[in-house]
Coordinates of C-alpha atoms in Angstrom, one line a residue:
Chain V
X258 CA 0.0 0.0 0.0
X259 CA 1.3 3.4 -0.9
X260 CA -0.2 6.7 -0.2
X261 CA 0.8 9.7 -2.2
X262 CA -0.5 13.1 -1.3
X263 CA 0.1 16.5 -2.8
X264 CA -2.6 19.1 -1.9
X265 CA -3.2 22.7 -1.7
X266 CA -6.4 23.9 0.1
X267 CA -7.6 27.1 1.6
X268 CA -10.0 27.3 4.5
X269 CA -10.6 30.9 5.4
X270 CA -7.3 32.3 6.4
X271 CA -5.7 28.9 6.8
X272 CA -3.7 27.5 4.0
X273 CA -2.8 23.8 3.7
X274 CA 0.0 23.0 1.4
X275 CA 1.3 19.5 1.9
X276 CA 3.0 16.8 0.0
X277 CA 4.2 13.4 1.3
X278 CA 4.3 9.7 0.5
X279 CA 4.1 6.8 2.8
X280 CA 4.3 3.1 2.6
X281 CA 3.9 2.5 6.3
X282 CA 1.3 0.3 7.9
X283 CA 0.4 3.1 10.3
X284 CA 1.2 6.6 9.2
X285 CA 0.7 9.1 11.9
X286 CA -0.2 12.7 11.0
X287 CA 1.2 14.5 13.9
X288 CA 1.1 18.2 14.8
X289 CA -0.4 20.7 17.2
X290 CA -4.0 21.8 17.1
X291 CA -4.6 24.0 14.1
X292 CA -1.8 22.5 12.1
X293 CA -4.2 21.2 9.5
X294 CA -4.4 17.5 10.5
X295 CA -8.2 17.2 10.5
X296 CA -8.5 19.2 7.2
X297 CA -6.0 16.8 5.7
X298 CA -7.9 13.6 6.7
X299 CA -11.2 15.2 5.6
X300 CA -9.5 15.7 2.2
X301 CA -8.3 12.1 2.2
X302 CA -11.8 10.8 3.2
X303 CA -13.6 12.9 0.6
X304 CA -15.4 15.1 3.1
X305 CA -13.6 18.1 1.6
X306 CA -12.8 18.9 -2.0
X307 CA -9.3 20.3 -2.4
X308 CA -8.6 23.5 -4.3
X309 CA -5.7 21.9 -6.1
X310 CA -3.8 18.6 -5.8
X311 CA -3.7 14.9 -6.1
X312 CA -4.3 11.9 -3.9
X313 CA -3.3 8.5 -4.9
X314 CA -3.9 5.4 -2.7
X315 CA -2.6 2.1 -3.9
X316 CA -2.3 3.3 -7.5
X317 CA -5.9 4.4 -7.4
X318 CA -6.3 8.1 -8.1
X319 CA -8.9 9.4 -5.7
X320 CA -8.5 13.1 -6.5
X321 CA -6.7 14.8 -9.3
X322 CA -7.8 18.4 -9.8
X323 CA -5.8 18.7 -13.0
X324 CA -7.9 16.0 -14.7
X325 CA -11.1 16.7 -12.8
X326 CA -11.1 13.4 -10.9
X327 CA -12.9 13.5 -7.6
X328 CA -14.1 10.2 -6.2
X329 CA -17.0 10.9 -3.9
X330 CA -16.7 9.7 -0.3
X331 CA -19.1 6.8 -0.7
X332 CA -17.1 5.3 -3.5
X333 CA -13.6 5.7 -1.9
X334 CA -13.7 2.7 0.4
X335 CA -11.9 4.5 3.1
X336 CA -12.9 3.6 6.6
X337 CA -13.1 6.8 8.7
X338 CA -13.0 6.6 12.5
X339 CA -14.0 10.0 13.8
X340 CA -13.0 11.6 17.1
X341 CA -16.6 11.6 18.2
X342 CA -17.5 8.0 17.3
X343 CA -20.6 9.1 15.3
X344 CA -22.5 5.9 15.8
X345 CA -26.0 5.9 14.4
X346 CA -28.2 6.4 17.5
X347 CA -31.3 4.7 16.1
X348 CA -29.5 1.4 15.4
X349 CA -28.2 -1.2 17.7
X350 CA -24.4 -1.9 17.9
X351 CA -24.9 -4.9 15.7
X352 CA -26.8 -2.8 13.1
X353 CA -24.1 -0.1 13.2
X354 CA -21.4 -2.7 12.6
X355 CA -23.2 -4.2 9.6
X356 CA -24.1 -0.9 8.0
X357 CA -21.2 -0.5 5.7
X358 CA -21.1 -4.2 4.7
X359 CA -24.3 -3.8 2.7
X360 CA -22.6 -1.4 0.3
X361 CA -19.6 -3.5 -0.5
X362 CA -19.8 -6.0 -3.4
X363 CA -19.6 -9.6 -2.2
X364 CA -16.3 -10.3 -3.9
X365 CA -14.7 -7.4 -2.2
X366 CA -15.8 -8.2 1.4
X367 CA -12.8 -9.4 3.3
X368 CA -13.8 -8.7 6.9
X369 CA -16.2 -10.9 8.8
X370 CA -18.4 -9.8 11.7
X371 CA -17.2 -12.5 14.1
X372 CA -13.6 -11.8 13.4
X373 CA -14.0 -8.0 13.9
X374 CA -16.1 -8.5 17.0
X375 CA -13.5 -10.8 18.4
X376 CA -10.6 -8.5 17.5
X377 CA -12.2 -5.5 19.3
X378 CA -13.8 -7.4 22.2
X379 CA -17.3 -6.0 21.6
X380 CA -19.3 -9.2 21.5
X381 CA -21.2 -8.4 24.7
X382 CA -22.4 -5.0 23.3
X383 CA -24.1 -6.2 20.1
X384 CA -27.7 -5.8 21.2
X385 CA -27.2 -2.5 22.9
X386 CA -27.9 1.0 21.6
X387 CA -25.0 3.5 21.3
X388 CA -26.5 5.8 23.9
X389 CA -25.8 3.3 26.6
X390 CA -22.1 2.7 25.8
X391 CA -19.1 4.2 27.4
X392 CA -16.8 6.4 25.4
X393 CA -14.2 3.7 25.0
X394 CA -16.8 1.1 23.9
X395 CA -18.3 3.6 21.4
X396 CA -14.9 4.1 19.8
X397 CA -14.2 0.4 19.6
X398 CA -17.6 -0.1 17.8
X399 CA -16.8 2.8 15.5
X400 CA -13.5 1.1 14.6
X401 CA -15.4 -2.1 14.0
X402 CA -17.9 -0.4 11.8
X403 CA -15.2 1.1 9.6
X404 CA -13.5 -2.2 9.4
X405 CA -16.6 -4.1 8.3
X406 CA -17.0 -1.9 5.3
X407 CA -13.9 -3.7 4.1
X408 CA -12.0 -0.5 3.5
X409 CA -8.8 -0.2 1.5
X410 CA -7.5 2.4 4.0
X411 CA -8.5 3.4 7.5
X412 CA -8.4 7.0 8.6
X413 CA -8.4 7.6 12.4
X414 CA -8.9 11.2 13.4
X415 CA -7.7 11.5 17.0
X416 CA -9.8 8.5 18.0
X417 CA -8.5 8.7 21.6
X418 CA -8.6 12.5 22.1
X419 CA -12.0 12.6 23.8
X420 CA -11.2 9.7 26.2
X421 CA -9.6 9.7 29.6
X422 CA -6.3 7.9 30.2
X423 CA -7.9 4.7 31.3
X424 CA -10.1 4.5 28.2
X425 CA -7.1 5.3 26.1
X426 CA -5.1 2.5 27.6
X427 CA -8.2 0.3 26.9
X428 CA -8.2 1.0 23.2
X429 CA -4.5 1.3 22.4
X430 CA -4.0 -2.5 22.3
X431 CA -6.8 -2.9 19.8
X432 CA -5.3 -0.3 17.5
X433 CA -2.0 -2.2 17.8
X434 CA -3.7 -5.4 16.9
X435 CA -5.4 -3.8 14.0
X436 CA -2.0 -2.5 12.8
X437 CA -0.2 -5.9 13.3
X438 CA -2.9 -8.4 12.4
X439 CA -4.7 -6.9 9.5
X440 CA -3.2 -5.8 6.2
X441 CA -5.2 -2.5 6.0
X442 CA -3.0 0.6 6.1
X443 CA -3.9 3.1 8.7
X444 CA -3.6 6.9 8.7
X445 CA -3.7 8.0 12.3
X446 CA -4.1 11.6 13.3
X447 CA -2.9 12.7 16.7
X448 CA -1.4 15.6 18.6
X449 CA 0.0 13.3 21.3
X450 CA 3.5 12.2 20.8
X451 CA 3.1 9.4 23.3
X452 CA 0.4 7.8 21.1
X453 CA 2.3 8.4 17.9
X454 CA 5.6 7.0 19.2
X455 CA 3.8 3.9 20.4
X456 CA 1.7 3.2 17.3
X457 CA 3.3 4.7 14.2
X458 CA 5.6 3.1 11.7
X459 CA 5.8 6.3 9.7
X460 CA 5.2 9.9 10.8
X461 CA 4.3 13.0 8.9
X462 CA 4.8 16.1 11.1
X463 CA 2.5 19.0 10.2
X464 CA 3.1 22.5 11.3
X465 CA 0.9 25.5 10.2
X466 CA -0.4 23.7 7.2
X467 CA 2.9 22.4 6.0
X468 CA 4.8 19.2 6.3
X469 CA 7.7 19.9 8.6
X470 CA 9.2 16.4 8.3
X471 CA 8.1 13.0 7.2
X472 CA 9.6 9.5 7.2
X473 CA 9.9 6.3 9.2
X474 CA 9.0 6.8 12.9
X475 CA 12.4 6.1 14.5
X476 CA 14.0 8.7 12.2
X477 CA 11.4 11.4 12.7
X478 CA 11.2 11.0 16.5
X479 CA 14.9 11.6 16.8
X480 CA 14.6 15.1 15.3
X481 CA 13.5 16.9 18.4
X482 CA 14.0 20.3 16.8
X483 CA 11.3 19.5 14.2
X484 CA 8.7 18.6 16.7
X485 CA 6.1 21.1 17.9
X486 CA 7.5 23.2 20.8
X487 CA 5.0 21.9 23.4
X488 CA 5.7 18.3 22.5
X489 CA 9.5 18.6 22.4
X490 CA 10.0 17.3 25.9
X491 CA 8.1 14.2 24.9
X492 CA 10.5 13.6 22.0
X493 CA 13.2 11.0 22.0
X494 CA 14.3 7.9 20.2
X495 CA 12.6 4.6 19.5
X496 CA 14.7 1.4 19.8
X497 CA 13.6 -2.0 18.7
X498 CA 15.2 -4.5 21.1
X499 CA 15.1 -8.2 21.8
X500 CA 13.7 -9.5 25.1
X501 CA 16.6 -11.3 26.7
X502 CA 15.0 -12.4 30.0
X503 CA 12.7 -11.7 32.8
X504 CA 13.7 -11.4 36.5
X505 CA 10.7 -12.3 38.6
X506 CA 12.3 -11.3 41.9
X507 CA 12.5 -7.7 40.9
X508 CA 10.0 -7.6 38.1
X509 CA 12.5 -6.4 35.6
X510 CA 12.7 -7.3 31.9
X511 CA 16.1 -7.2 30.2
X512 CA 16.3 -6.1 26.6
X513 CA 19.3 -6.2 24.3
X514 CA 20.3 -4.7 21.1
X515 CA 23.5 -3.5 19.4
X516 CA 23.5 -0.5 21.8
X517 CA 23.7 -2.7 24.9
X518 CA 21.4 -3.9 27.6
X519 CA 18.5 -2.1 29.1
X520 CA 16.4 -3.0 32.0
X521 CA 12.7 -2.0 31.9
X522 CA 9.7 -2.5 34.1
X523 CA 6.1 -3.1 33.1
X524 CA 6.8 -5.1 30.0
X525 CA 5.0 -8.4 29.7
X526 CA 6.7 -10.2 26.8
X527 CA 8.3 -13.6 26.2
X528 CA 12.1 -13.9 25.8
X529 CA 13.1 -13.9 22.2
X530 CA 10.3 -11.5 21.0
X531 CA 10.9 -8.0 20.0
X532 CA 10.0 -4.9 22.0
X533 CA 9.9 -1.3 21.0
X534 CA 11.0 1.1 23.7
X535 CA 10.9 4.8 23.6
X536 CA 13.5 6.7 25.4
X537 CA 12.5 10.3 26.0
X538 CA 15.4 12.7 25.5
X539 CA 14.7 14.5 28.8
X540 CA 15.0 11.2 30.6
X541 CA 18.6 10.7 29.5
X542 CA 21.6 11.8 31.5
X543 CA 24.9 12.3 29.7
X544 CA 28.2 11.4 31.5
X545 CA 31.7 11.6 30.3
X546 CA 32.9 8.9 32.6
X547 CA 31.2 5.6 33.6
X548 CA 29.4 6.6 36.8
X549 CA 29.6 4.5 40.0
X550 CA 27.2 4.3 42.9
X551 CA 24.3 5.3 40.8
X552 CA 20.7 4.0 41.1
X553 CA 20.1 4.2 37.4
X554 CA 20.4 0.7 35.9
X555 CA 21.0 1.5 32.2
X556 CA 24.3 2.9 31.2
X557 CA 25.0 2.8 27.4
X558 CA 28.4 3.7 26.1
X559 CA 28.7 5.7 22.9
X560 CA 30.1 8.7 21.2
X561 CA 28.5 12.1 20.7
X562 CA 27.2 12.1 17.1
X563 CA 25.9 15.7 17.0
X564 CA 24.9 18.5 19.3
X565 CA 22.1 20.8 18.3
X566 CA 21.6 24.1 20.1
X567 CA 19.2 27.0 19.5
X568 CA 18.1 30.2 21.1
X569 CA 16.6 28.3 24.1
X570 CA 18.7 27.0 27.0
X571 CA 18.7 23.4 25.7
X572 CA 21.2 21.3 23.9
X573 CA 19.9 18.2 22.0
X574 CA 22.7 15.7 22.0
X575 CA 22.6 12.6 19.8
X576 CA 24.7 9.8 21.0
X577 CA 25.8 7.0 18.7
X578 CA 25.7 3.7 20.7
X579 CA 27.2 1.2 18.4
X580 CA 25.1 2.1 15.5
X581 CA 21.9 2.9 17.4
X582 CA 21.1 6.4 18.4
X583 CA 20.0 7.8 21.7
X584 CA 18.9 11.4 22.0
X585 CA 19.5 13.4 25.2
X586 CA 18.1 16.8 26.0
X587 CA 20.4 18.6 28.5
X588 CA 21.0 22.2 29.2
X589 CA 23.5 24.2 27.1
X590 CA 25.3 25.0 30.4
X591 CA 25.8 21.2 31.1
X592 CA 27.0 20.7 27.6
X593 CA 29.6 23.4 28.0
X594 CA 30.7 22.2 31.4
X595 CA 31.2 18.7 30.1
X596 CA 33.0 20.0 27.0
X597 CA 30.8 17.9 24.8
X598 CA 31.7 17.8 21.1
X599 CA 31.1 15.4 18.3
X600 CA 33.1 12.2 18.6
X601 CA 33.6 12.5 22.4
X602 CA 33.1 9.1 24.1
X603 CA 30.2 9.5 26.6
X604 CA 27.7 7.4 28.5
X605 CA 23.9 7.7 28.2
X606 CA 22.2 7.0 31.5
X607 CA 18.5 6.1 31.6
X608 CA 16.5 5.4 34.7
X609 CA 14.4 2.2 34.4
X610 CA 11.4 3.8 35.9
X611 CA 11.1 6.2 33.1
X612 CA 9.7 3.4 31.0
X613 CA 6.0 3.1 31.5
X614 CA 3.4 1.1 29.6
X615 CA 3.3 3.6 26.8
X616 CA 7.0 3.6 26.4
X617 CA 7.4 -0.1 26.0
X618 CA 5.5 -2.2 23.5
X619 CA 6.1 -5.7 22.6
X620 CA 5.4 -7.0 19.1
X621 CA 5.7 -10.4 17.4
X622 CA 9.2 -11.6 16.4
X623 CA 10.0 -11.1 12.7
X624 CA 8.3 -7.8 12.5
X625 CA 11.0 -5.2 12.2
X626 CA 10.3 -1.6 12.1
X627 CA 11.8 0.0 9.0
X628 CA 15.3 1.3 9.9
X629 CA 16.8 1.6 6.5
X630 CA 14.6 4.2 5.0
X631 CA 15.8 7.7 5.1
X632 CA 14.1 10.7 6.5
X633 CA 12.8 13.0 3.9
X634 CA 12.9 16.5 5.1
X635 CA 11.3 19.5 3.6
X636 CA 13.5 22.6 3.5
X637 CA 12.0 26.0 4.2
Chain Q
X226 CA -73.9 9.7 27.7
X227 CA -76.8 8.5 25.5
X228 CA -77.6 12.1 24.9
X229 CA -74.1 12.6 23.5
X230 CA -74.3 9.7 21.1
X231 CA -77.9 10.4 20.0
X232 CA -76.8 12.2 16.8
X233 CA -79.0 12.9 13.8
X234 CA -77.7 11.4 10.5
X235 CA -76.6 14.8 9.4
X236 CA -74.5 15.2 12.5
X237 CA -72.9 11.8 12.0
X238 CA -72.1 12.8 8.5
X239 CA -70.3 15.9 9.8
X240 CA -68.2 13.8 12.2
X241 CA -67.3 11.2 9.5
X242 CA -66.6 13.9 6.9
X243 CA -64.4 15.9 9.3
X244 CA -62.3 12.8 10.0
X245 CA -62.1 11.9 6.3
X246 CA -61.2 15.4 5.2
X247 CA -58.5 15.8 7.8
X248 CA -57.0 12.4 7.2
X249 CA -56.8 13.0 3.4
X250 CA -55.4 16.5 3.9
X251 CA -52.8 15.1 6.3
X252 CA -51.7 12.2 4.1
X253 CA -51.5 14.2 0.8
X254 CA -49.6 17.1 2.3
X255 CA -47.0 14.8 3.8
X256 CA -44.8 14.2 0.7
X257 CA -44.7 17.8 -0.4
X258 CA -44.3 18.8 3.3
X259 CA -41.1 16.7 3.6
X260 CA -39.7 18.0 0.3
X261 CA -40.4 21.6 1.1
X262 CA -39.0 21.2 4.7
X263 CA -35.8 19.6 3.2
X264 CA -35.5 22.5 0.7
X265 CA -36.0 25.1 3.5
X266 CA -33.7 23.3 5.9
X267 CA -30.9 22.3 3.6
X268 CA -31.3 24.0 0.3
X269 CA -29.3 26.9 -0.9
X270 CA -31.0 28.6 -3.8
X271 CA -32.3 32.0 -4.9
X272 CA -35.8 32.7 -3.7
X273 CA -35.6 30.6 -0.6
X274 CA -37.1 33.3 1.6
X275 CA -39.9 33.8 -1.0
X276 CA -40.7 30.1 -0.8
X277 CA -40.6 30.3 2.9
X278 CA -43.0 33.2 2.8
X279 CA -45.5 31.5 0.5
X280 CA -45.5 28.4 2.7
X281 CA -46.3 30.5 5.7
X282 CA -48.8 32.7 4.1
X283 CA -51.9 30.7 5.1
X284 CA -50.8 31.1 8.7
X285 CA -50.8 34.8 8.5
X286 CA -53.6 35.6 6.1
X287 CA -57.2 35.7 7.3
X288 CA -58.7 32.2 6.4
X289 CA -61.4 33.9 4.4
X290 CA -58.7 35.3 2.1
X291 CA -57.1 31.9 1.6
X292 CA -60.5 30.4 0.9
X293 CA -61.3 33.1 -1.6
X294 CA -57.9 32.7 -3.3
X295 CA -58.6 29.0 -3.6
X296 CA -62.1 29.7 -5.0
X297 CA -60.7 31.9 -7.8
X298 CA -57.9 29.5 -8.7
X299 CA -59.3 26.1 -8.0
X300 CA -62.9 26.9 -8.7
X301 CA -64.5 25.5 -11.8
X302 CA -63.8 28.7 -13.7
X303 CA -60.4 29.3 -12.0
X304 CA -57.3 28.6 -14.1
X305 CA -56.1 25.6 -12.2
X306 CA -59.6 24.3 -11.4
X307 CA -60.7 24.5 -15.1
X308 CA -57.5 22.7 -16.2
X309 CA -57.9 19.9 -13.7
X310 CA -61.6 19.5 -14.5
X311 CA -61.0 19.3 -18.3
X312 CA -57.9 17.0 -18.3
X313 CA -58.3 14.8 -15.2
X314 CA -62.0 15.2 -14.2
X315 CA -60.9 16.4 -10.8
X316 CA -63.3 19.0 -9.3
X317 CA -62.6 20.7 -6.0
X318 CA -65.3 23.4 -5.7
X319 CA -68.3 22.4 -3.5
X320 CA -66.9 18.9 -3.0
X321 CA -65.4 17.3 0.1
X322 CA -62.1 17.1 -1.9
X323 CA -62.1 20.9 -1.9
X324 CA -62.6 20.9 1.8
X325 CA -59.5 18.6 2.1
X326 CA -57.5 20.9 -0.2
X327 CA -58.4 23.9 1.9
X328 CA -57.6 22.1 5.1
X329 CA -54.3 20.8 3.7
X330 CA -53.2 24.2 2.7
X331 CA -54.2 25.8 6.0
X332 CA -52.3 23.1 7.9
X333 CA -49.3 23.0 5.5
X334 CA -47.1 25.6 7.3
X335 CA -47.5 23.8 10.6
X336 CA -46.5 20.5 9.1
X337 CA -43.5 22.0 7.3
X338 CA -42.3 23.8 10.4
X339 CA -42.3 20.7 12.6
X340 CA -40.5 18.6 9.9
X341 CA -38.0 21.4 9.2
X342 CA -37.1 21.8 12.8
X343 CA -36.4 18.1 13.1
X344 CA -34.3 18.1 9.9
X345 CA -32.2 21.0 11.3
X346 CA -31.7 19.0 14.5
X347 CA -30.2 16.1 12.6
X348 CA -26.4 15.8 13.2
X349 CA -25.0 16.1 9.6
X350 CA -21.8 14.4 10.9
X351 CA -23.8 11.2 11.1
X352 CA -24.7 11.5 7.4
X353 CA -21.1 12.1 6.5
X354 CA -20.2 9.0 8.5
X355 CA -22.7 7.0 6.6
X356 CA -21.3 8.4 3.4
X357 CA -17.8 7.2 4.3
X358 CA -19.3 3.7 4.9
X359 CA -20.4 3.6 1.3
X360 CA -23.9 4.9 1.3
X361 CA -24.8 7.2 -1.6
X362 CA -26.9 10.3 -0.7
X363 CA -30.2 8.6 -1.3
X364 CA -29.3 5.7 1.0
X365 CA -28.1 8.1 3.6
X366 CA -31.5 9.9 3.5
X367 CA -33.4 6.6 3.7
X368 CA -31.4 5.0 6.5
X369 CA -30.1 7.9 8.6
X370 CA -32.0 11.1 8.0
X371 CA -35.5 9.8 7.6
X372 CA -35.5 7.6 10.8
X373 CA -34.0 10.4 12.8
X374 CA -36.6 13.0 11.7
X375 CA -39.5 10.5 12.2
X376 CA -40.6 12.1 15.5
X377 CA -40.8 15.5 13.7
X378 CA -42.8 13.9 10.9
X379 CA -45.2 12.4 13.3
X380 CA -45.6 15.7 15.2
X381 CA -46.1 17.5 11.9
X382 CA -48.8 15.0 10.9
X383 CA -50.7 15.3 14.1
X384 CA -50.5 19.1 14.1
X385 CA -51.8 19.1 10.5
X386 CA -54.6 16.7 11.4
X387 CA -55.7 18.8 14.4
X388 CA -55.5 22.0 12.4
X389 CA -57.6 20.4 9.6
X390 CA -60.2 19.3 12.1
X391 CA -60.6 22.9 13.3
X392 CA -60.4 24.6 9.9
X393 CA -63.5 26.7 9.2
X394 CA -63.0 30.0 7.4
X395 CA -61.2 28.8 4.3
X396 CA -63.3 25.7 4.0
X397 CA -66.6 27.5 4.2
X398 CA -65.5 30.2 1.8
X399 CA -64.2 27.7 -0.8
X400 CA -66.6 24.9 -0.7
X401 CA -69.6 26.3 1.3
X402 CA -71.5 24.4 3.9
X403 CA -73.4 21.5 2.2
X404 CA -74.6 18.9 4.6
X405 CA -73.2 15.5 3.7
X406 CA -70.7 16.9 1.2
X407 CA -68.7 19.8 2.6
X408 CA -70.3 20.3 6.1
X409 CA -67.4 19.5 8.5
X410 CA -67.8 19.6 12.3
X411 CA -67.0 23.3 12.7
X412 CA -69.4 24.2 9.9
X413 CA -72.1 22.1 11.5
X414 CA -71.5 23.7 14.9
X415 CA -71.7 27.1 13.2
X416 CA -75.0 26.1 11.5
X417 CA -76.5 25.1 14.9
X418 CA -75.6 28.4 16.4
X419 CA -77.5 30.2 13.6
X420 CA -80.8 28.5 14.3
X421 CA -83.1 28.8 17.3
X422 CA -82.9 25.8 19.7
X423 CA -79.6 24.7 18.2
X424 CA -77.6 24.9 21.4
X425 CA -77.9 21.3 22.4
X426 CA -76.7 20.1 19.0
X427 CA -73.8 22.6 19.0
X428 CA -72.8 21.4 22.5
X429 CA -72.9 17.8 21.4
X430 CA -70.7 18.4 18.4
X431 CA -68.3 20.6 20.5
X432 CA -67.8 17.7 23.0
X433 CA -67.2 15.3 20.1
X434 CA -64.7 17.7 18.7
X435 CA -62.9 17.8 22.0
X436 CA -62.8 14.0 22.3
X437 CA -61.4 13.6 18.8
X438 CA -58.7 16.2 19.4
X439 CA -57.8 14.6 22.7
X440 CA -57.6 11.1 21.1
X441 CA -55.3 12.4 18.4
X442 CA -53.0 14.1 20.9
X443 CA -52.8 10.9 23.0
X444 CA -52.1 8.8 20.0
X445 CA -49.4 11.1 18.9
X446 CA -47.9 11.0 22.3
X447 CA -47.8 7.2 22.3
X448 CA -46.3 7.1 18.8
X449 CA -43.7 9.7 19.6
X450 CA -42.6 7.9 22.8
X451 CA -42.3 4.6 20.9
X452 CA -40.2 6.2 18.2
X453 CA -37.9 8.1 20.6
X454 CA -37.4 4.9 22.6
X455 CA -36.3 3.2 19.4
X456 CA -34.0 6.0 18.4
X457 CA -32.6 6.4 21.9
X458 CA -31.0 9.7 21.4
X459 CA -27.9 10.1 23.6

């Protein structure tokens, strides 16, 4: 599945001017409120008609203003999961789920009711009316409804934004299953870096209607300076590591990769499987000597790859740990005091307790996040 | 109680005729009522406020004026009336069908208003959602919009029926007051008040009017409750 987008659209004073391509299984459209994310998905879903541009999904031209092509929304076969679930209030959950099925030709139906109900854990809700469901349940039903229309692409517009943390935690695993167990590509809109880092294989960062950066998730997440200011402290790197063992006495899981060994908590995974961990840059301490007598368990040796400083008091240090990168956000003062410069051998120190559930995700062995693709970056 | 049911044949005719005229007026004004309500709620076209004005005119004009306008357009010699008579054999003047036409027109603004309000209350995001699931605009209307505006449609129908039951001025101007053909309940009551000793008859028909009106209201209440339970709005 490939998605190729080049659009120009004007909404009042706001101008959207974006171009990106993605081959990922879950492409996150990420950016602060007002950056044009929702307009962009509405354009993808056919709810808006662009002033100018082209959308091609899987070699199928959905929009091309130069040749006058505009496939209306009911013919796009794009499953849209809205922020406000938008379930039909006069139908039961089961009727809601089956609504889109009816409009799909038999030969093109690939999703079956039982499978979707099972995937989303909504079997006990089938006879209920949407009015009596909790926010999390509604959102799961909405995802199921979109899936059962056998879409070629799923759009999710901040599906978790209106939910509290517990409900978010309830739905997140279902979206991960959707990403890993079905072949349908997903475009996921969010302004939460936590969600994006956990779910995305590819990221498109939007800022003021323009693409700031796009590419595979690990590459984009490393570029702290390109993230929206208010999310910068959430930025960091994503490492795919192998589960080496579990210590039941202390409840610690050991992970290894080329960078070294890391101990995390709160990860429920079998040895040998892969786990993705996110290390926030602000959680990383930089030392020029291997420290002793320190409570932090994770000390990764490496060399300073780059130091990026700006007008603010921070220095974003990228540390090359045997081929894998760890980003650290420290103050410019510390950077000067330590005499950091590219090539200097340093140690990246990470507290194990900084890994919470959202920072560690296990996934099936054999599934490797794309590491080899390069980050495409838009200049200006 | 016996006194109440001891109606003369003419009085029974008036009761039956009133119900028939009102029911026909209600049923036939429903399809144009829904279409006009949709146009006014959703349409964007030149002359929308003029259409809105024309629809509401019967509510504002004296009923006699509406009746007279009907007489000169739908009467046998009127332009529309003559055309319908020659080509379709449909005659409105001095027939019960004319009474139904007059009642339908007088009740039309009330019906359109009720339906229009319910259409405006429909969350268009739900329609957009149905569209993304593959439903074309016609399917969206049939499976989403129509079921959601059903309470408004029922309310509009009941209002139209009640208004038709009470319609007097336009009816008597357009189709006169012929017992057995165009004499509805209000006309019959009016006739009783015009003759000496007619008080008892007038009172009987008045009580019957009240009973029919109450029954219609209760029925609408029951239907509306049933629909809203089915829809289960959050």
